[in-house]
Short mmCIF file of C-alpha atoms in Angstrom, two decimals:
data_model
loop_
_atom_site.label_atom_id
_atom_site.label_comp_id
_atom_site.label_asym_id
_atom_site.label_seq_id
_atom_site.Cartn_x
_atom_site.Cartn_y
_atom_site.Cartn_z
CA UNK A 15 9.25 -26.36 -53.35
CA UNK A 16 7.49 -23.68 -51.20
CA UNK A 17 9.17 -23.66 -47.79
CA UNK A 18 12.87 -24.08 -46.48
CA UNK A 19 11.67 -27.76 -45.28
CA UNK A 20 10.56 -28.31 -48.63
CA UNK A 21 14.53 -27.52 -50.06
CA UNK A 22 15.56 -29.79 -47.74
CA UNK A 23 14.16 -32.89 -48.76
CA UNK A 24 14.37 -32.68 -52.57
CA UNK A 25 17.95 -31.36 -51.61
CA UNK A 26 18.93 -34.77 -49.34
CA UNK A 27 16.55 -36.94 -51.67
CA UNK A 28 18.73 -35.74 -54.86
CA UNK A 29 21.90 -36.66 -52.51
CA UNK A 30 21.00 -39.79 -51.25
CA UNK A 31 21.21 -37.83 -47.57
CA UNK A 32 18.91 -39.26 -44.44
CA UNK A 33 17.21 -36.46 -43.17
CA UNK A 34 14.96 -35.17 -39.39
CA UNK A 35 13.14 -32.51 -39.27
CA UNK A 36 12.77 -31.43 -35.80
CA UNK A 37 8.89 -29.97 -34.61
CA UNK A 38 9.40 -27.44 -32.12
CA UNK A 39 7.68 -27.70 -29.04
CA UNK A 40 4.95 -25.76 -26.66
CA UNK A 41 8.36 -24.25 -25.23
CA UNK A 42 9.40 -21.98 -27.91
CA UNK A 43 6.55 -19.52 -27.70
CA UNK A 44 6.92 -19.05 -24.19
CA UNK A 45 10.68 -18.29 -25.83
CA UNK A 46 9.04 -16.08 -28.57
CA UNK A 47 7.29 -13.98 -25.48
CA UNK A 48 10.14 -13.14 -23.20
CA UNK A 49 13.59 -13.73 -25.02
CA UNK A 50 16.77 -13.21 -23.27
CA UNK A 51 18.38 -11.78 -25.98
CA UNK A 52 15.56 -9.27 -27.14
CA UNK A 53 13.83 -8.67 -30.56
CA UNK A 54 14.62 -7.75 -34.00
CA UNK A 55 12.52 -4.99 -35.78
CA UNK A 56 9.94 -6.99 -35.39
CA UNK A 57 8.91 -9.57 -32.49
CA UNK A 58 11.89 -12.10 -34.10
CA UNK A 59 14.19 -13.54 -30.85
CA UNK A 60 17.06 -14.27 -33.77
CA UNK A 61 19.40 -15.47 -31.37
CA UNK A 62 17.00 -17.21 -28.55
CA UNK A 63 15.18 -18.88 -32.03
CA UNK A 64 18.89 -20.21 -33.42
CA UNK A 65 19.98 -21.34 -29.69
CA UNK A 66 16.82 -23.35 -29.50
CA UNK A 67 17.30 -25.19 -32.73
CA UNK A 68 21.02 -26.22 -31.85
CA UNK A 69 19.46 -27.00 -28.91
CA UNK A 70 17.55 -29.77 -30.45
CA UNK A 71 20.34 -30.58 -32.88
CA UNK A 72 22.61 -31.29 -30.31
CA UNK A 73 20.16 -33.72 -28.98
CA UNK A 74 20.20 -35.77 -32.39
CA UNK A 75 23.98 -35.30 -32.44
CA UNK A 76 23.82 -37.07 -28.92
CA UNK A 77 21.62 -39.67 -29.76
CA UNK A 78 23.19 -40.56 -32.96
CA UNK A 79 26.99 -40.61 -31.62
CA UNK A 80 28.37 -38.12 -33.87
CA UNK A 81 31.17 -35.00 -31.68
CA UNK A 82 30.13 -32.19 -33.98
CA UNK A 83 27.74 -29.88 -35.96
CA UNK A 84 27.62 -27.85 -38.86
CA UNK A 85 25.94 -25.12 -39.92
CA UNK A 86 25.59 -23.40 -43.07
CA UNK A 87 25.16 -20.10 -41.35
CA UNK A 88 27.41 -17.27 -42.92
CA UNK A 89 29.35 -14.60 -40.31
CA UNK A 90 27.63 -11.41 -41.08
CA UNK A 91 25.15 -12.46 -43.65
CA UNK A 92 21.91 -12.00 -40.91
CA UNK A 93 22.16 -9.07 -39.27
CA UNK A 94 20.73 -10.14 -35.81
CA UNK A 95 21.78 -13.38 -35.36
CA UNK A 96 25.37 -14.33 -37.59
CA UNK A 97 27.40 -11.52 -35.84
CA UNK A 98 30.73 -13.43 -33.99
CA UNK A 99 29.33 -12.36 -30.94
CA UNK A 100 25.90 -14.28 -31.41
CA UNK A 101 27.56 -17.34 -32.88
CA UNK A 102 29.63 -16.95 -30.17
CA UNK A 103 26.23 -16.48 -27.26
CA UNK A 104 24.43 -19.12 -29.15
CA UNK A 105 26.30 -21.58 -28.44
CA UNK A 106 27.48 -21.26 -25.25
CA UNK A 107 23.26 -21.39 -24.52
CA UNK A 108 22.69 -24.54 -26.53
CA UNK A 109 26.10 -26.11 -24.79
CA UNK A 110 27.68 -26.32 -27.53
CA UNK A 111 30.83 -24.43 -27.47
CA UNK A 112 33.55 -24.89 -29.48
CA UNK A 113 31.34 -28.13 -31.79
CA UNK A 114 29.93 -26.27 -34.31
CA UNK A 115 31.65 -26.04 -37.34
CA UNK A 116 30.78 -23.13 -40.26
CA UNK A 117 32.54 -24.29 -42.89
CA UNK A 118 31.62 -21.10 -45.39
CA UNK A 119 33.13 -18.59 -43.04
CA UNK A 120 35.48 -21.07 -40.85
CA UNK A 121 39.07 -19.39 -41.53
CA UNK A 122 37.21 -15.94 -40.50
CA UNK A 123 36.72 -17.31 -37.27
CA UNK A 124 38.44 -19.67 -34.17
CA UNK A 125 39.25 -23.04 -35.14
CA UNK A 126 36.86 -25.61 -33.37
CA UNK A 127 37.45 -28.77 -31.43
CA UNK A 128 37.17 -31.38 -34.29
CA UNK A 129 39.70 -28.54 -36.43
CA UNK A 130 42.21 -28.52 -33.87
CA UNK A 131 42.02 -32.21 -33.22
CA UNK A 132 43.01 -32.77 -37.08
CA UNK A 133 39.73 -34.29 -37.45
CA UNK A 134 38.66 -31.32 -40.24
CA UNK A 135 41.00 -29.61 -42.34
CA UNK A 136 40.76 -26.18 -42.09
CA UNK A 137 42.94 -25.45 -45.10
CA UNK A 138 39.90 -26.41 -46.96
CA UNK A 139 37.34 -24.46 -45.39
CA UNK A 140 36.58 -20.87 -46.60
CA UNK A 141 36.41 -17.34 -45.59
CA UNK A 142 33.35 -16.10 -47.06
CA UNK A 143 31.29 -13.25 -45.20
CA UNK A 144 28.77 -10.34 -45.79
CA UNK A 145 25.13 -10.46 -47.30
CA UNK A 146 26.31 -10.80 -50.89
CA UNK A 147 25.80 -14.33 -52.36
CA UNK A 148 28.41 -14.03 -54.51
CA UNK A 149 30.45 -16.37 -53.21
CA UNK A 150 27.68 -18.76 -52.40
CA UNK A 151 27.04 -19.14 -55.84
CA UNK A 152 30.51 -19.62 -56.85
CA UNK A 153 30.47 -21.97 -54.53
CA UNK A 154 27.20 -24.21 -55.87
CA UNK A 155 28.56 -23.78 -59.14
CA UNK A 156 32.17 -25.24 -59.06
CA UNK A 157 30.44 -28.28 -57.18
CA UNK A 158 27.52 -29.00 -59.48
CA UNK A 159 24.96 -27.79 -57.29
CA UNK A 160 21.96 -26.81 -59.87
CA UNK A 161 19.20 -23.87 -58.95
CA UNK A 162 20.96 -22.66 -56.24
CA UNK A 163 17.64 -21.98 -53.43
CA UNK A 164 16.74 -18.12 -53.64
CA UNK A 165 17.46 -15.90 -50.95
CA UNK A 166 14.84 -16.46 -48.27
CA UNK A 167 11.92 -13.47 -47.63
CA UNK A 168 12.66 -13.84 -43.32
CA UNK A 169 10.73 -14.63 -40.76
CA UNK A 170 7.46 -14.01 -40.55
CA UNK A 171 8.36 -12.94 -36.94
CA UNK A 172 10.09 -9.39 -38.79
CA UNK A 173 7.01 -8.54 -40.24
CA UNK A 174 5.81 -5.41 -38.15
CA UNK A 175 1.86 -6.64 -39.07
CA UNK A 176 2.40 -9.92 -37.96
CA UNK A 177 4.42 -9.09 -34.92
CA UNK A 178 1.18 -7.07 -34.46
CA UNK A 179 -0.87 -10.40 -34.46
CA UNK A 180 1.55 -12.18 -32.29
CA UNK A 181 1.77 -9.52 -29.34
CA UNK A 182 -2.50 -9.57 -29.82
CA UNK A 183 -2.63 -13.43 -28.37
CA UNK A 184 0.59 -12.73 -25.69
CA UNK A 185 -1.27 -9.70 -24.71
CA UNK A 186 -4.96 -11.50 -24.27
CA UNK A 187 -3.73 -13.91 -22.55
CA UNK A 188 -2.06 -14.57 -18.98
CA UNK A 189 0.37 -17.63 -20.74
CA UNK A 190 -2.43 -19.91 -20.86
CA UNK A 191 -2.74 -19.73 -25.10
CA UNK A 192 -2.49 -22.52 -27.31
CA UNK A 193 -0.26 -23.60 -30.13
CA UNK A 194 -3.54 -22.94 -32.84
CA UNK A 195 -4.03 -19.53 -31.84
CA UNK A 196 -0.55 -18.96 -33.70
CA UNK A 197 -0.79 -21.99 -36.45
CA UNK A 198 -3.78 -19.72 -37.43
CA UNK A 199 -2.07 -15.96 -37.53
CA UNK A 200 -0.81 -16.64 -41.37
CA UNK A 201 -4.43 -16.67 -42.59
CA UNK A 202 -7.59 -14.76 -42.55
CA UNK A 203 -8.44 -11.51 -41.33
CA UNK A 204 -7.48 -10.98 -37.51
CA UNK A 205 -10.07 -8.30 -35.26
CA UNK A 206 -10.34 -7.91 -31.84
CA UNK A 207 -13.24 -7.28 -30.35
CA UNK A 208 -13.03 -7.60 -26.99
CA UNK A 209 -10.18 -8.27 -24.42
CA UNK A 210 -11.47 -11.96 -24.38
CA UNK A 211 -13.07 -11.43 -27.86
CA UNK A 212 -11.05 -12.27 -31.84
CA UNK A 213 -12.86 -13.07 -35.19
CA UNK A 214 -10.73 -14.09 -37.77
CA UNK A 215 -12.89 -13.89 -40.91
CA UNK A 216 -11.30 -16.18 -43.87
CA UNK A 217 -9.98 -14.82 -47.09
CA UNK A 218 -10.80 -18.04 -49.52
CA UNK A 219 -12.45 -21.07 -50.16
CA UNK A 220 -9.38 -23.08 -48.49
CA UNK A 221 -9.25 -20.71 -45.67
CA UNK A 222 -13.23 -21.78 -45.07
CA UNK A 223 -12.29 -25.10 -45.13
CA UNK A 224 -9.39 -24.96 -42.81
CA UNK A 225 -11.75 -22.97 -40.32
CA UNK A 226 -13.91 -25.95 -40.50
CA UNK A 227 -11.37 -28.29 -39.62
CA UNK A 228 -9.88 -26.62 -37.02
CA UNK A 229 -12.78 -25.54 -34.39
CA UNK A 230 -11.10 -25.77 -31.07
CA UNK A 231 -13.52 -25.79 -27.94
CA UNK A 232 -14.50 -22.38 -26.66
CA UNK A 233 -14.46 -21.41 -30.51
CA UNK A 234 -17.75 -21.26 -32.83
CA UNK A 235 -17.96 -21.40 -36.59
CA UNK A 236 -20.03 -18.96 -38.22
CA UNK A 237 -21.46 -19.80 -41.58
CA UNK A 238 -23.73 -17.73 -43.70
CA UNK A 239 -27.23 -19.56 -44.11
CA UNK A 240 -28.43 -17.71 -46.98
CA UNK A 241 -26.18 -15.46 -48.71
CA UNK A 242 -22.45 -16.20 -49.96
CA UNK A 243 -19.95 -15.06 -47.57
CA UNK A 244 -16.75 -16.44 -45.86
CA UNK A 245 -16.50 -18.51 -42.88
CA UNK A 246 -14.91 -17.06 -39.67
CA UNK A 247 -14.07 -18.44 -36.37
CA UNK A 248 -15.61 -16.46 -33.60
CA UNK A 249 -13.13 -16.94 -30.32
CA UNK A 250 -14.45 -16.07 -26.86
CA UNK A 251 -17.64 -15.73 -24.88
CA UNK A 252 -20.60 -15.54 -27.50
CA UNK A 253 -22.12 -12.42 -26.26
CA UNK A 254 -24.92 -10.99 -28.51
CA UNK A 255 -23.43 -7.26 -29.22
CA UNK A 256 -20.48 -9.27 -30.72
CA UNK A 257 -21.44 -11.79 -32.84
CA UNK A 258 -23.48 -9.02 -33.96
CA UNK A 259 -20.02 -6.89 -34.89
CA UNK A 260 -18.40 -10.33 -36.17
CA UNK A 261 -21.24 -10.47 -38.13
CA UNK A 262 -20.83 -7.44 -39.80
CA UNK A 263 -17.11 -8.01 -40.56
CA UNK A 264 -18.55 -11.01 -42.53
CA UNK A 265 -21.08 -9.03 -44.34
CA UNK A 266 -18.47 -6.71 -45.49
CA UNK A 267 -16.19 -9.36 -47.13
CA UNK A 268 -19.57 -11.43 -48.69
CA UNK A 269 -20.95 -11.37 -51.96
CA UNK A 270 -23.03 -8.61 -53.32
CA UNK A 271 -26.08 -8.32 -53.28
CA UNK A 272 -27.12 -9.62 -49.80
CA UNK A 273 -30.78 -10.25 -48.75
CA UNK A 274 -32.99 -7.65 -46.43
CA UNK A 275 -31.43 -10.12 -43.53
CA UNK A 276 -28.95 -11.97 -43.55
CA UNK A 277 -28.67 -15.40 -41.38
CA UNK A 278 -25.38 -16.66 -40.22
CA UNK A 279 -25.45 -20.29 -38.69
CA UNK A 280 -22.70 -20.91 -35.28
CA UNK A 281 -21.47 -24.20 -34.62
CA UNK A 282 -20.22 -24.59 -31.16
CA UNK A 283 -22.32 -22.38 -29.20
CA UNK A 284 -25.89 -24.38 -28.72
CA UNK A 285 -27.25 -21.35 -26.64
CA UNK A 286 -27.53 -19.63 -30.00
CA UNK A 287 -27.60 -21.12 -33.33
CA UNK A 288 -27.83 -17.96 -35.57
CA UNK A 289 -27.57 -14.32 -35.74
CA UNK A 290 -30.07 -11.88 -37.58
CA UNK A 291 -27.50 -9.22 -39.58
CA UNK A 292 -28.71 -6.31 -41.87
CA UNK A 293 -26.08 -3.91 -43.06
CA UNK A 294 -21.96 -4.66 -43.02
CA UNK A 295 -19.58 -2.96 -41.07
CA UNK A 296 -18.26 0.49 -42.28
CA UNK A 297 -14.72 1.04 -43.60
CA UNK A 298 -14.26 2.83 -40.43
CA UNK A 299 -15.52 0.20 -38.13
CA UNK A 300 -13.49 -2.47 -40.01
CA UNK A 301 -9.76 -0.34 -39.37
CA UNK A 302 -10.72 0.37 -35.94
CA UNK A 303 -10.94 -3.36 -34.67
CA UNK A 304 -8.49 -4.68 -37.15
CA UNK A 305 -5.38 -6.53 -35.28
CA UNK A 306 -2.47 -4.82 -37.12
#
């Protein structure tokens, strides 16, 4: 398994569990871009992010008739968002106050509605708290629980680089961007070259193929025509100085040798189907118009 979705379902699949995985919505970026609770080191709204989710959660708890939650969260384990007073904030923003249940560090913290109506007993719920896994694993071990899921990397959204890439499409637009623009942050090489102007240039033969099948309108596709290169998706008015710089970027990251001139084919912009290129961008060049 390569993702925390991923655990999941071999996880409910191995215990004959039903599970939903929720898709969040157009709303959470506009979250992601002004959070009421602020940022982490990064551009990561821990505690807006986790009241969204119980937000939706609550709405399957709703529609399915169950009175409570619970979470596997772990008091103190995440630094910005499993503090007592963010449990305590994230709730009270998803409306759920007093219904979620956290049975690893429960007896650390106020019983909840279905504990004080006898429906849980807390006697049986534990104290555990503090970034060590130690008594997670315990845990997993006295009930049979085999290869224990590792401790995740984050969220991409800590990543200072990425956070880079993420404040590049709030900050060239006026809220008018689209879910892609973000899908598309995790791969390729990101340069701005313009305020209305990105290339992102593609590392791999997937990453070409991807770029192919994504080509939203007001995007072109540049190809290489005779020489081997990647693909990158030019985004932005097609203005001749640069394609000529996105161009160049490809050049750079293309085969060796190249011809005298090198052709480079754009879908998506029938005004002009190719660009003429004859020497790669510098080292310099490439850092000074790299996003992050």
């Amino acid at each position: 398994f390569t993702c925390c979705k991923d655990d999941a379902r071999g996880v409910a699949y191995k215990l004959g569990l039903p599970l939903t995985i929720l898709q969040v919505g157009e709303d959470y970026l506009k979250i992601v871009e002004r959070p009421k609770y602020g940022y982490g080191k990064g551009i990561n709204p821990c505690i807006d992010c986790r009241a969204y989710m119980f937000t939706l959660a609550k709405r399957v708890m709703e529609e399915s008739g169950a009175s409570f939650m619970i979470s596997g969260e772990v008091l103190q384990q995440r630094p910005m968002s499993q503090k007592l007073r963010d449990f305590n904030a994230i709730e009270k923003e998803a409306g759920l106050e007093g219904l979620v249940v956290r049975p690893l560090s429960a007896r650390l913290l106020a019983p909840t509605k279905p504990e004080l109506a006898g429906i849980i007993d807390r006697s049986r719920l534990h104290a555990i708290h503090g970034r060590s896994r130690q008594g997670l694993l315990e845990l997993a071990q006295k009930y049979g629980i085999e290869h224990p899921p590792s401790p995740s990397a984050g969220c991409s959204l800590t990543s200072p680089a990425f956070a880079n890439k993420v404040r590049d499409v709030f900050n060239s637009h006026d809220g008018d961007y689209e879910r892609w623009e973000f899908e598309i942050l995790k791969m390729g090489r990101h340069f701005r070259l313009g305020p209305e102007t990105k290339v992102v240039v593609a590392r791999n033969h997937d990453q070409n193929e991807y770029l192919e099948g994504l080509h939203p309108e007001g995007t072109a596709l540049m190809t290489c025509e005779n020489f081997a290169g990647p693909h990158a998706l030019f985004i932005g008015p097609p203005e001749p100085e640069r394609l000529e710089k996105a161009g160049r970027l490809i050049l750079r990251y293309s085969q060796k040798p190249l011809p005298e001139i090198c052709r480079i084919r754009l879908i998506g912009t029938p005004a002009q189907e190719t660009v003429e290129i004859v020497s790669p961008a510098s080292e310099a060049e490439i850092e000074s118009l790299r996003i992050a």
